[in-house]
Amino acid sequence: MMPLFAVICRDKPDHLETRMETRERHLAYLAETEVVQFAGPFIENGAPIGSLLVVEAESREAASAWAASDPYALAGLFASVEVIEWRKVIG
């Protein structure tokens, strides 16, 4: 099994429309690349403000390259993206 990486993305302020316009392409990318273990948005005041994805990749660099190819990233949605190796302990 390859290592897991947490991909922590924070949306730019006032970019909800970008997120919604790009959502279907983003979901298709997650499904077709088959590296995502789980994923979902961060929510504040009932609205998405970022994303947390846990992905399987050969290296941090590979996980970062995968994240950079996400349609959300290509659309300029994110103010920041952090990729950190992650280890499942419970669940």
CSV table of C-alpha atoms in Angstrom, one decimal:
chain,number,residue,atom,x,y,z
A,1,MET,CA,0.0,0.0,0.0
A,2,MET,CA,1.3,3.5,-0.9
A,3,PRO,CA,1.5,6.3,1.7
A,4,LEU,CA,-1.5,8.5,2.3
A,5,PHE,CA,-1.5,12.3,2.1
A,6,ALA,CA,-3.9,14.9,3.5
A,7,VAL,CA,-4.6,17.6,0.9
A,8,ILE,CA,-5.9,20.6,2.8
A,9,CYS,CA,-7.3,23.3,0.5
A,10,ARG,CA,-8.6,26.7,1.5
A,11,ASP,CA,-10.9,28.6,-0.9
A,12,LYS,CA,-10.2,32.2,-1.9
A,13,PRO,CA,-12.8,34.5,-0.4
A,14,ASP,CA,-15.9,35.2,-2.5
A,15,HIS,CA,-15.2,32.2,-4.9
A,16,LEU,CA,-18.3,30.1,-4.1
A,17,GLU,CA,-19.4,30.6,-7.7
A,18,THR,CA,-16.1,29.2,-9.0
A,19,ARG,CA,-16.6,26.2,-6.8
A,20,MET,CA,-20.1,25.5,-7.9
A,21,GLU,CA,-19.3,26.0,-11.6
A,22,THR,CA,-16.4,23.6,-11.4
A,23,ARG,CA,-17.9,21.0,-9.1
A,24,GLU,CA,-18.9,18.4,-11.7
A,25,ARG,CA,-15.4,18.4,-13.3
A,26,HIS,CA,-13.9,18.2,-9.8
A,27,LEU,CA,-16.0,15.2,-8.9
A,28,ALA,CA,-15.3,13.5,-12.3
A,29,TYR,CA,-11.5,14.0,-11.7
A,30,LEU,CA,-11.7,12.4,-8.2
A,31,ALA,CA,-13.6,9.4,-9.7
A,32,GLU,CA,-11.4,8.9,-12.7
A,33,THR,CA,-8.0,9.2,-10.9
A,34,GLU,CA,-8.9,6.6,-8.3
A,35,VAL,CA,-6.5,7.8,-5.6
A,36,VAL,CA,-8.9,9.4,-3.2
A,37,GLN,CA,-9.6,7.5,0.0
A,38,PHE,CA,-12.1,10.1,1.2
A,39,ALA,CA,-12.9,13.8,0.6
A,40,GLY,CA,-15.3,16.6,1.5
A,41,PRO,CA,-15.6,20.3,2.0
A,42,PHE,CA,-14.9,22.4,5.0
A,43,ILE,CA,-18.1,24.3,6.0
A,44,GLU,CA,-18.5,27.7,7.6
A,45,ASN,CA,-21.9,29.3,8.1
A,46,GLY,CA,-23.4,26.6,5.9
A,47,ALA,CA,-21.2,27.3,2.9
A,48,PRO,CA,-18.1,25.4,1.6
A,49,ILE,CA,-14.8,27.3,2.3
A,50,GLY,CA,-12.3,24.6,1.3
A,51,SER,CA,-11.7,20.9,1.0
A,52,LEU,CA,-10.0,18.0,2.8
A,53,LEU,CA,-9.0,15.0,0.7
A,54,VAL,CA,-6.9,12.0,1.7
A,55,VAL,CA,-5.2,10.5,-1.3
A,56,GLU,CA,-2.9,7.6,-1.9
A,57,ALA,CA,0.3,8.5,-3.8
A,58,GLU,CA,3.9,7.3,-4.2
A,59,SER,CA,5.3,10.5,-2.7
A,60,ARG,CA,4.4,14.0,-1.4
A,61,GLU,CA,5.5,15.3,-4.8
A,62,ALA,CA,3.1,13.0,-6.6
A,63,ALA,CA,0.3,13.9,-4.3
A,64,SER,CA,1.1,17.6,-4.9
A,65,ALA,CA,1.1,17.2,-8.6
A,66,TRP,CA,-2.2,15.3,-8.5
A,67,ALA,CA,-3.7,18.2,-6.4
A,68,ALA,CA,-2.4,20.8,-8.9
A,69,SER,CA,-4.3,19.0,-11.7
A,70,ASP,CA,-7.7,19.1,-9.8
A,71,PRO,CA,-10.2,21.2,-11.8
A,72,TYR,CA,-10.8,23.3,-8.7
A,73,ALA,CA,-7.1,24.2,-8.6
A,74,LEU,CA,-6.9,24.8,-12.3
A,75,ALA,CA,-9.9,27.2,-12.0
A,76,GLY,CA,-8.1,29.2,-9.4
A,77,LEU,CA,-10.4,28.4,-6.5
A,78,PHE,CA,-7.8,27.8,-3.8
A,79,ALA,CA,-6.0,30.5,-1.8
A,80,SER,CA,-3.7,27.7,-0.4
A,81,VAL,CA,-3.1,24.0,-0.7
A,82,GLU,CA,-1.1,22.0,1.8
A,83,VAL,CA,0.0,18.4,1.3
A,84,ILE,CA,1.0,16.4,4.4
A,85,GLU,CA,1.7,12.7,4.8
A,86,TRP,CA,-1.1,11.2,6.9
A,87,ARG,CA,-1.4,7.9,8.7
A,88,LYS,CA,-4.7,6.3,9.5
A,89,VAL,CA,-4.9,5.1,13.1
A,90,ILE,CA,-8.6,4.8,14.0
A,91,GLY,CA,-11.6,4.2,11.8
